[in-house]
GROMACS .gro file of C-alpha atoms in nm:
model
  411
    1MET     CA    1   5.473   0.867   0.318
    2LYS     CA    2   5.270   0.817   0.630
    3ILE     CA    3   5.129   1.053   0.888
    4CYS     CA    4   5.094   0.856   1.212
    5ASN     CA    5   5.028   0.513   1.052
    6VAL     CA    6   4.809   0.639   0.770
    7ASP     CA    7   4.937   0.648   0.415
    8VAL     CA    8   4.874   0.987   0.252
    9VAL     CA    9   4.810   0.824  -0.084
   10LYS     CA   10   4.515   0.650   0.076
   11LEU     CA   11   4.401   0.976   0.219
   12LYS     CA   12   4.398   1.128  -0.125
   13GLU     CA   13   4.199   0.831  -0.256
   14GLN     CA   14   3.943   0.858   0.026
   15PHE     CA   15   3.911   1.229   0.068
   16GLY     CA   16   4.052   1.395  -0.244
   17THR     CA   17   4.277   1.701  -0.273
   18PRO     CA   18   4.346   1.967  -0.170
   19LEU     CA   19   4.326   1.821   0.177
   20TYR     CA   20   4.411   1.954   0.519
   21ILE     CA   21   4.562   1.679   0.735
   22TYR     CA   22   4.628   1.699   1.113
   23ASP     CA   23   4.833   1.460   1.320
   24LYS     CA   24   4.620   1.440   1.634
   25GLU     CA   25   4.895   1.275   1.828
   26HIS     CA   26   5.123   1.573   1.754
   27LEU     CA   27   4.846   1.813   1.864
   28LYS     CA   28   4.817   1.631   2.197
   29ARG     CA   29   5.195   1.636   2.250
   30ASN     CA   30   5.209   2.012   2.195
   31ILE     CA   31   4.916   2.076   2.427
   32MET     CA   32   5.075   1.873   2.706
   33LEU     CA   33   5.414   2.042   2.666
   34TYR     CA   34   5.239   2.365   2.770
   35LEU     CA   35   5.005   2.223   3.032
   36ASN     CA   36   5.276   2.021   3.206
   37ASN     CA   37   5.533   2.302   3.216
   38PHE     CA   38   5.340   2.622   3.250
   39LYS     CA   39   5.296   2.583   3.627
   40SER     CA   40   5.401   2.769   3.945
   41LYS     CA   41   5.380   2.723   4.323
   42GLU     CA   42   5.358   3.099   4.361
   43PHE     CA   43   5.043   3.171   4.150
   44ASP     CA   44   4.774   3.002   3.945
   45THR     CA   45   4.832   2.948   3.577
   46GLU     CA   46   4.604   2.907   3.278
   47VAL     CA   47   4.681   2.797   2.915
   48LEU     CA   48   4.441   2.931   2.656
   49PHE     CA   49   4.419   2.803   2.296
   50ALA     CA   50   4.416   3.098   2.057
   51SER     CA   51   4.136   2.965   1.839
   52LYS     CA   52   4.193   3.205   1.550
   53ALA     CA   53   4.474   2.975   1.444
   54PHE     CA   54   4.236   2.688   1.376
   55CYS     CA   55   3.875   2.699   1.496
   56ILE     CA   56   3.663   2.401   1.412
   57LYS     CA   57   3.433   2.191   1.629
   58GLU     CA   58   3.676   1.899   1.661
   59MET     CA   59   3.967   2.118   1.764
   60VAL     CA   60   3.754   2.291   2.029
   61ARG     CA   61   3.649   1.948   2.160
   62LEU     CA   62   4.012   1.843   2.184
   63ILE     CA   63   4.102   2.157   2.372
   64ASN     CA   64   3.810   2.098   2.618
   65SER     CA   65   3.910   1.731   2.666
   66CYS     CA   66   4.258   1.849   2.762
   67ASN     CA   67   4.119   2.096   3.016
   68MET     CA   68   4.255   2.401   2.836
   69SER     CA   69   4.084   2.733   2.818
   70LEU     CA   70   3.997   2.919   2.496
   71ASP     CA   71   4.040   3.268   2.350
   72VAL     CA   72   3.803   3.378   2.078
   73VAL     CA   73   3.814   3.695   1.868
   74SER     CA   74   3.471   3.688   1.714
   75ILE     CA   75   3.113   3.573   1.772
   76GLY     CA   76   3.172   3.309   1.506
   77GLU     CA   77   3.448   3.153   1.715
   78LEU     CA   78   3.240   3.192   2.024
   79TYR     CA   79   2.942   3.030   1.852
   80THR     CA   80   3.168   2.734   1.749
   81ALA     CA   81   3.267   2.691   2.115
   82LEU     CA   82   2.901   2.711   2.229
   83SER     CA   83   2.801   2.454   1.967
   84VAL     CA   84   3.015   2.181   2.126
   85GLY     CA   85   2.936   2.275   2.489
   86PHE     CA   86   3.265   2.442   2.574
   87PRO     CA   87   3.245   2.587   2.925
   88MET     CA   88   3.192   2.959   2.883
   89GLU     CA   89   3.370   3.040   3.214
   90LYS     CA   90   3.692   2.928   3.049
   91VAL     CA   91   3.649   3.166   2.746
   92TYR     CA   92   3.829   3.494   2.692
   93PHE     CA   93   3.668   3.725   2.435
   94HIS     CA   94   3.916   3.940   2.245
   95GLY     CA   95   3.874   4.205   1.971
   96ASN     CA   96   3.947   4.571   1.904
   97ASN     CA   97   3.604   4.651   1.766
   98LYS     CA   98   3.345   4.440   1.944
   99SER     CA   99   2.996   4.566   1.846
  100LEU     CA  100   2.714   4.619   2.095
  101SER     CA  101   2.552   4.300   1.967
  102ASP     CA  102   2.888   4.116   2.013
  103LEU     CA  103   2.910   4.231   2.372
  104GLU     CA  104   2.544   4.158   2.441
  105PHE     CA  105   2.589   3.806   2.302
  106ALA     CA  106   2.890   3.751   2.525
  107LEU     CA  107   2.701   3.874   2.835
  108GLU     CA  108   2.396   3.662   2.749
  109HIS     CA  109   2.607   3.350   2.730
  110ASN     CA  110   2.810   3.431   3.046
  111VAL     CA  111   3.156   3.449   2.875
  112GLY     CA  112   3.411   3.424   3.156
  113THR     CA  113   3.635   3.721   3.068
  114ILE     CA  114   3.604   4.003   2.819
  115VAL     CA  115   3.936   4.145   2.704
  116VAL     CA  116   3.865   4.518   2.671
  117ASP     CA  117   4.076   4.686   2.399
  118ASN     CA  118   4.004   5.058   2.437
  119LEU     CA  119   3.817   5.327   2.616
  120MET     CA  120   3.511   5.336   2.394
  121GLU     CA  121   3.458   4.965   2.437
  122LEU     CA  122   3.471   4.996   2.813
  123ILE     CA  123   3.212   5.275   2.802
  124ALA     CA  124   2.988   5.068   2.579
  125LEU     CA  125   3.025   4.760   2.804
  126GLU     CA  126   2.956   4.962   3.118
  127ASP     CA  127   2.633   5.107   2.966
  128LEU     CA  128   2.523   4.763   2.842
  129CYS     CA  129   2.578   4.603   3.182
  130LYS     CA  130   2.378   4.875   3.350
  131ASN     CA  131   2.091   4.853   3.097
  132LYS     CA  132   2.081   4.469   3.098
  133ASN     CA  133   2.159   4.431   3.464
  134LYS     CA  134   2.452   4.214   3.385
  135LYS     CA  135   2.790   4.156   3.535
  136ALA     CA  136   3.123   4.119   3.355
  137ASN     CA  137   3.477   4.027   3.434
  138ILE     CA  138   3.732   4.207   3.225
  139ILE     CA  139   4.103   4.236   3.164
  140ILE     CA  140   4.244   4.531   2.973
  141ARG     CA  141   4.465   4.487   2.674
  142LEU     CA  142   4.778   4.699   2.721
  143ASN     CA  143   5.016   4.810   2.458
  144VAL     CA  144   5.338   4.771   2.652
  145GLY     CA  145   5.555   4.912   2.378
  146VAL     CA  146   5.767   4.603   2.325
  147GLU     CA  147   5.813   4.549   1.950
  148ALA     CA  148   5.923   4.203   1.846
  149HIS     CA  149   6.119   4.141   1.525
  150THR     CA  150   5.855   4.001   1.295
  151HIS     CA  151   5.663   4.084   0.976
  152LYS     CA  152   5.515   4.434   0.989
  153PHE     CA  153   5.163   4.297   0.944
  154ILE     CA  154   5.187   4.073   1.248
  155VAL     CA  155   5.358   4.313   1.492
  156THR     CA  156   5.100   4.413   1.748
  157ALA     CA  157   5.279   4.620   2.013
  158HIS     CA  158   5.432   4.922   1.841
  159VAL     CA  159   5.316   5.262   1.972
  160ASP     CA  160   5.065   5.314   1.689
  161SER     CA  161   4.920   4.965   1.690
  162LYS     CA  162   4.548   4.923   1.637
  163PHE     CA  163   4.551   4.695   1.947
  164GLY     CA  164   4.540   4.795   2.313
  165VAL     CA  165   4.574   5.103   2.525
  166ILE     CA  166   4.899   5.265   2.626
  167TYR     CA  167   4.974   5.260   2.999
  168ASN     CA  168   4.919   5.589   3.173
  169SER     CA  169   4.776   5.752   2.866
  170ASN     CA  170   4.468   5.972   2.904
  171ASP     CA  171   4.253   5.687   2.779
  172TYR     CA  172   4.405   5.447   3.030
  173LYS     CA  173   4.344   5.694   3.317
  174GLU     CA  174   3.985   5.746   3.209
  175MET     CA  175   3.936   5.365   3.201
  176MET     CA  176   4.069   5.333   3.556
  177LYS     CA  177   3.817   5.600   3.673
  178ILE     CA  178   3.528   5.414   3.514
  179LEU     CA  179   3.632   5.087   3.667
  180LYS     CA  180   3.674   5.242   4.012
  181ASP     CA  181   3.315   5.356   4.008
  182SER     CA  182   3.158   5.061   3.832
  183LYS     CA  183   2.916   4.832   4.010
  184ASN     CA  184   2.878   4.599   3.714
  185ILE     CA  185   3.233   4.535   3.589
  186THR     CA  186   3.505   4.356   3.780
  187PHE     CA  187   3.855   4.449   3.666
  188LYS     CA  188   4.074   4.138   3.694
  189GLY     CA  189   4.401   4.244   3.530
  190PHE     CA  190   4.588   4.303   3.202
  191HIS     CA  191   4.659   4.135   2.871
  192SER     CA  192   4.955   4.190   2.639
  193HIS     CA  193   5.036   4.039   2.299
  194ILE     CA  194   5.353   4.158   2.131
  195GLY     CA  195   5.341   3.979   1.793
  196SER     CA  196   5.357   3.645   1.617
  197GLN     CA  197   5.620   3.394   1.506
  198ILE     CA  198   5.868   3.526   1.759
  199PHE     CA  199   6.190   3.332   1.840
  200ASP     CA  200   6.339   3.573   2.091
  201LEU     CA  201   6.211   3.498   2.442
  202ASP     CA  202   6.369   3.826   2.559
  203ALA     CA  203   6.080   4.006   2.398
  204PHE     CA  204   5.825   3.815   2.608
  205THR     CA  205   6.022   3.841   2.933
  206HIS     CA  206   6.067   4.219   2.885
  207ALA     CA  207   5.689   4.261   2.827
  208LEU     CA  208   5.613   4.044   3.129
  209GLU     CA  209   5.846   4.242   3.350
  210LYS     CA  210   5.672   4.569   3.246
  211LEU     CA  211   5.334   4.422   3.335
  212ILE     CA  212   5.455   4.320   3.679
  213VAL     CA  213   5.588   4.674   3.748
  214ILE     CA  214   5.238   4.802   3.658
  215CYS     CA  215   5.093   4.567   3.920
  216LYS     CA  216   5.247   4.786   4.190
  217ASP     CA  217   4.974   5.043   4.113
  218PHE     CA  218   4.710   4.811   4.253
  219ASP     CA  219   4.624   4.682   4.598
  220LYS     CA  220   4.504   4.348   4.486
  221PRO     CA  221   4.664   4.055   4.298
  222LEU     CA  222   4.594   4.078   3.925
  223VAL     CA  223   4.551   3.834   3.642
  224LEU     CA  224   4.826   3.879   3.380
  225ASN     CA  225   4.793   3.735   3.029
  226ILE     CA  226   5.114   3.749   2.823
  227GLY     CA  227   4.944   3.636   2.502
  228GLY     CA  228   5.107   3.407   2.245
  229GLY     CA  229   5.309   3.434   1.932
  230PHE     CA  230   5.568   3.165   1.998
  231GLY     CA  231   5.762   3.075   1.685
  232VAL     CA  232   5.745   2.747   1.500
  233HIS     CA  233   5.946   2.568   1.230
  234TYR     CA  234   5.836   2.640   0.874
  235THR     CA  235   6.177   2.607   0.705
  236ASP     CA  236   6.532   2.549   0.818
  237GLU     CA  237   6.570   2.929   0.854
  238ASP     CA  238   6.346   2.908   1.157
  239LYS     CA  239   6.491   2.827   1.499
  240PRO     CA  240   6.198   2.777   1.734
  241ILE     CA  241   6.239   2.728   2.111
  242SER     CA  242   6.082   2.418   2.258
  243PHE     CA  243   5.739   2.496   2.414
  244ASP     CA  244   5.842   2.346   2.752
  245ILE     CA  245   6.140   2.588   2.768
  246VAL     CA  246   5.909   2.874   2.664
  247SER     CA  247   5.673   2.788   2.947
  248LYS     CA  248   5.942   2.743   3.213
  249THR     CA  249   6.119   3.061   3.109
  250LEU     CA  250   5.801   3.271   3.145
  251ILE     CA  251   5.723   3.111   3.481
  252ASN     CA  252   6.074   3.172   3.613
  253THR     CA  253   6.077   3.534   3.483
  254CYS     CA  254   5.746   3.601   3.646
  255GLU     CA  255   5.845   3.453   3.979
  256LYS     CA  256   6.169   3.647   3.986
  257ALA     CA  257   6.008   3.980   3.889
  258LEU     CA  258   5.734   3.939   4.146
  259LYS     CA  259   5.992   3.890   4.414
  260GLU     CA  260   6.201   4.189   4.302
  261ASN     CA  261   5.900   4.415   4.290
  262ASN     CA  262   5.742   4.275   4.607
  263VAL     CA  263   5.402   4.218   4.445
  264LYS     CA  264   5.170   3.914   4.399
  265ILE     CA  265   4.951   3.811   4.106
  266GLU     CA  266   4.646   3.595   4.109
  267LYS     CA  267   4.722   3.412   3.783
  268LEU     CA  268   4.945   3.410   3.478
  269CYS     CA  269   4.804   3.317   3.140
  270ILE     CA  270   4.944   3.239   2.798
  271GLU     CA  271   4.766   3.200   2.464
  272PRO     CA  272   4.947   2.958   2.229
  273GLY     CA  273   4.769   2.900   1.897
  274ARG     CA  274   5.001   2.857   1.604
  275SER     CA  275   5.254   2.676   1.816
  276ILE     CA  276   4.999   2.404   1.902
  277VAL     CA  277   4.855   2.345   1.553
  278ALA     CA  278   5.106   2.460   1.290
  279GLU     CA  279   5.357   2.179   1.280
  280ALA     CA  280   5.081   1.915   1.339
  281GLY     CA  281   4.919   2.020   1.007
  282TYR     CA  282   4.986   1.933   0.642
  283THR     CA  283   4.827   2.022   0.315
  284LEU     CA  284   4.814   1.762   0.035
  285TYR     CA  285   4.782   1.863  -0.327
  286THR     CA  286   4.777   1.690  -0.665
  287ILE     CA  287   5.018   1.824  -0.922
  288GLY     CA  288   4.860   1.912  -1.253
  289TYR     CA  289   5.050   2.076  -1.538
  290ILE     CA  290   5.423   2.147  -1.536
  291LYS     CA  291   5.548   2.455  -1.716
  292LYS     CA  292   5.898   2.581  -1.808
  293THR     CA  293   5.968   2.942  -1.890
  294PRO     CA  294   6.310   3.092  -1.986
  295ASN     CA  295   6.390   3.136  -1.617
  296LYS     CA  296   6.153   2.924  -1.414
  297GLU     CA  297   5.995   2.584  -1.380
  298TYR     CA  298   5.641   2.564  -1.233
  299TYR     CA  299   5.465   2.279  -1.065
  300PHE     CA  300   5.094   2.367  -1.072
  301ILE     CA  301   4.876   2.236  -0.793
  302ASP     CA  302   4.506   2.195  -0.747
  303GLY     CA  303   4.488   2.441  -0.455
  304GLY     CA  304   4.671   2.762  -0.383
  305MET     CA  305   4.606   3.093  -0.219
  306THR     CA  306   4.251   2.997  -0.143
  307ASP     CA  307   4.369   2.734   0.103
  308ASN     CA  308   4.696   2.906   0.208
  309ILE     CA  309   4.692   3.286   0.174
  310ARG     CA  310   4.999   3.330   0.398
  311PRO     CA  311   5.267   3.335   0.121
  312ALA     CA  312   5.079   3.613  -0.058
  313LEU     CA  313   4.988   3.801   0.262
  314TYR     CA  314   5.307   3.765   0.472
  315GLN     CA  315   5.558   3.632   0.221
  316ALA     CA  316   5.557   3.321   0.441
  317LYS     CA  317   5.787   3.036   0.349
  318TYR     CA  318   5.715   2.666   0.348
  319ASP     CA  319   5.887   2.337   0.284
  320ALA     CA  320   5.741   2.055   0.075
  321ASP     CA  321   5.804   1.708  -0.075
  322ILE     CA  322   5.677   1.504  -0.360
  323VAL     CA  323   5.501   1.205  -0.196
  324GLY     CA  324   5.696   0.887  -0.259
  325LYS     CA  325   6.000   1.076  -0.385
  326GLU     CA  326   6.119   1.219  -0.050
  327ASN     CA  327   6.462   1.050  -0.089
  328GLU     CA  328   6.515   1.124  -0.458
  329LEU     CA  329   6.766   1.384  -0.576
  330LYS     CA  330   6.609   1.730  -0.560
  331LYS     CA  331   6.768   1.869  -0.868
  332HIS     CA  332   6.483   2.089  -1.003
  333ILE     CA  333   6.449   2.440  -0.865
  334VAL     CA  334   6.076   2.500  -0.899
  335THR     CA  335   5.797   2.735  -0.807
  336VAL     CA  336   5.486   2.575  -0.665
  337ALA     CA  337   5.192   2.777  -0.803
  338GLY     CA  338   4.821   2.754  -0.743
  339LYS     CA  339   4.535   2.759  -0.992
  340CYS     CA  340   4.389   3.096  -0.902
  341CYS     CA  341   4.369   3.372  -1.163
  342GLU     CA  342   4.623   3.580  -0.971
  343SER     CA  343   4.997   3.626  -1.038
  344GLY     CA  344   5.069   3.623  -0.661
  345ASP     CA  345   4.919   3.279  -0.619
  346LEU     CA  346   5.251   3.115  -0.542
  347ILE     CA  347   5.280   2.876  -0.247
  348ILE     CA  348   5.660   2.820  -0.257
  349GLU     CA  349   5.920   2.990  -0.479
  350ASN     CA  350   6.256   2.836  -0.572
  351ILE     CA  351   6.229   2.515  -0.380
  352PRO     CA  352   6.451   2.219  -0.482
  353LEU     CA  353   6.232   1.920  -0.562
  354PRO     CA  354   6.263   1.595  -0.756
  355GLU     CA  355   6.127   1.573  -1.113
  356ALA     CA  356   5.752   1.546  -1.095
  357LYS     CA  357   5.480   1.440  -1.332
  358PRO     CA  358   5.107   1.520  -1.348
  359GLY     CA  359   4.923   1.323  -1.087
  360ASP     CA  360   5.202   1.323  -0.835
  361LEU     CA  361   5.112   1.436  -0.485
  362LEU     CA  362   5.282   1.736  -0.321
  363ILE     CA  363   5.269   1.774   0.052
  364THR     CA  364   5.345   2.103   0.229
  365TYR     CA  365   5.451   2.107   0.599
  366THR     CA  366   5.355   2.324   0.892
  367THR     CA  367   5.020   2.440   0.742
  368GLY     CA  368   4.813   2.367   1.051
  369ALA     CA  369   4.783   2.731   1.157
  370TYR     CA  370   4.592   2.991   0.952
  371GLY     CA  371   4.549   2.770   0.643
  372TYR     CA  372   4.191   2.659   0.705
  373SER     CA  373   4.113   2.963   0.917
  374MET     CA  374   4.209   3.209   0.640
  375SER     CA  375   4.079   2.999   0.341
  376SER     CA  376   3.849   3.167   0.098
  377ASN     CA  377   3.622   3.105  -0.199
  378TYR     CA  378   3.817   3.332  -0.429
  379ASN     CA  379   3.759   3.234  -0.786
  380LYS     CA  380   3.471   3.029  -0.641
  381ALA     CA  381   3.723   2.768  -0.517
  382LEU     CA  382   3.572   2.509  -0.280
  383THR     CA  383   3.701   2.491   0.078
  384PRO     CA  384   3.896   2.169   0.125
  385ALA     CA  385   3.812   1.888   0.363
  386VAL     CA  386   3.993   1.850   0.700
  387VAL     CA  387   4.104   1.509   0.834
  388PHE     CA  388   4.242   1.421   1.175
  389VAL     CA  389   4.470   1.113   1.183
  390GLU     CA  390   4.559   0.914   1.495
  391GLY     CA  391   4.724   0.571   1.494
  392ASP     CA  392   4.603   0.401   1.186
  393GLU     CA  393   4.267   0.583   1.179
  394ALA     CA  394   4.158   0.884   0.972
  395LYS     CA  395   3.858   1.088   1.080
  396LEU     CA  396   3.684   1.338   0.861
  397VAL     CA  397   3.622   1.645   1.073
  398VAL     CA  398   3.526   1.903   0.804
  399LYS     CA  399   3.355   1.799   0.485
  400ARG     CA  400   3.473   1.936   0.151
  401GLN     CA  401   3.250   2.215   0.043
  402SER     CA  402   3.015   2.127  -0.246
  403TYR     CA  403   2.925   2.354  -0.534
  404GLU     CA  404   2.567   2.355  -0.401
  405GLU     CA  405   2.698   2.481  -0.061
  406LEU     CA  406   2.914   2.740  -0.243
  407ILE     CA  407   2.608   2.928  -0.374
  408GLU     CA  408   2.339   2.829  -0.118
  409ARG     CA  409   2.329   3.173   0.044
  410GLU     CA  410   2.304   3.358  -0.286
  411ILE     CA  411   1.963   3.491  -0.391
   0.00000   0.00000   0.00000
């Protein structure tokens, strides 16, 4: 098996397992599908990479080289962007509980836009700007009440969500009063994010139409950010929509709704994250022991929930192959289990695979989003290395954690 023109067996020999592998050519194709199609003659557009999906220096460099913007949800992600010279005017800083030190850090480094999540944050930011004699551009995260059909832990727009403020609520009205009187904060517009791994574009278009109606309350063109959450292919149960169609549908919906409501906007933004990196990523494991119980057969791998927590957290499903046996008869129904001391450390349950033996390589697909980002040192497991492949070249972009690094902060 090859990724680009690089044999994954050679990747194992060179970098070991578990190993995160990214097809850089695939990353670039996904980026350009958005950039080339999310355009309008009626208003400006901006495509932001949702860095929480996969935030490492090399990925931020790639985003910058493609002239995309960036959304960050923590000082750690912001610091990563700063470390590679990413232009701060193209950064949007999210988060429902930014501390005073978080906001101060953002102001000191001239972050382009702060996405304000709630009333208390706005009050804190206003006071901070006054005390520090700083200016800030903000957009407000609105809970538009559109609930997409997705896992309950990744739905972000139901009425009791921890994210955003409800339009015309008392908190919303108080925020508008503060902004009207503020000399330090410039209100630019609204943000909405309705969930993740969504295949129904109607949910996005409905949310966008609601935002445009709200624009009628204002006498200036606003910035609207419709967020991300566009679905990808993990298994054959998933039916994602091509990202060029996603882009064009949102643009067309916006243009039509603006005309119907007789309003203008300054800019429309989207924040794809998973949909850029997920399918471009793979995780490579070495199979160790094989175990049969009365009702199950297990293939044990040298990684697990420490490098991919999503099956345990979201009951996420994945597809996989035994390297070199992709075309063999898949007659064994097996459970791929990790090595953690945890019964829930199961990467894939009841997957048909060929007969395997210890030392075989197992590769899981569509692991480019939230694998590395959500990895942990549970059971004192080491964080795997990350490799980018392009053409016939493999580039190490994150070194495998060493045991010395594992305990270096301990006293």
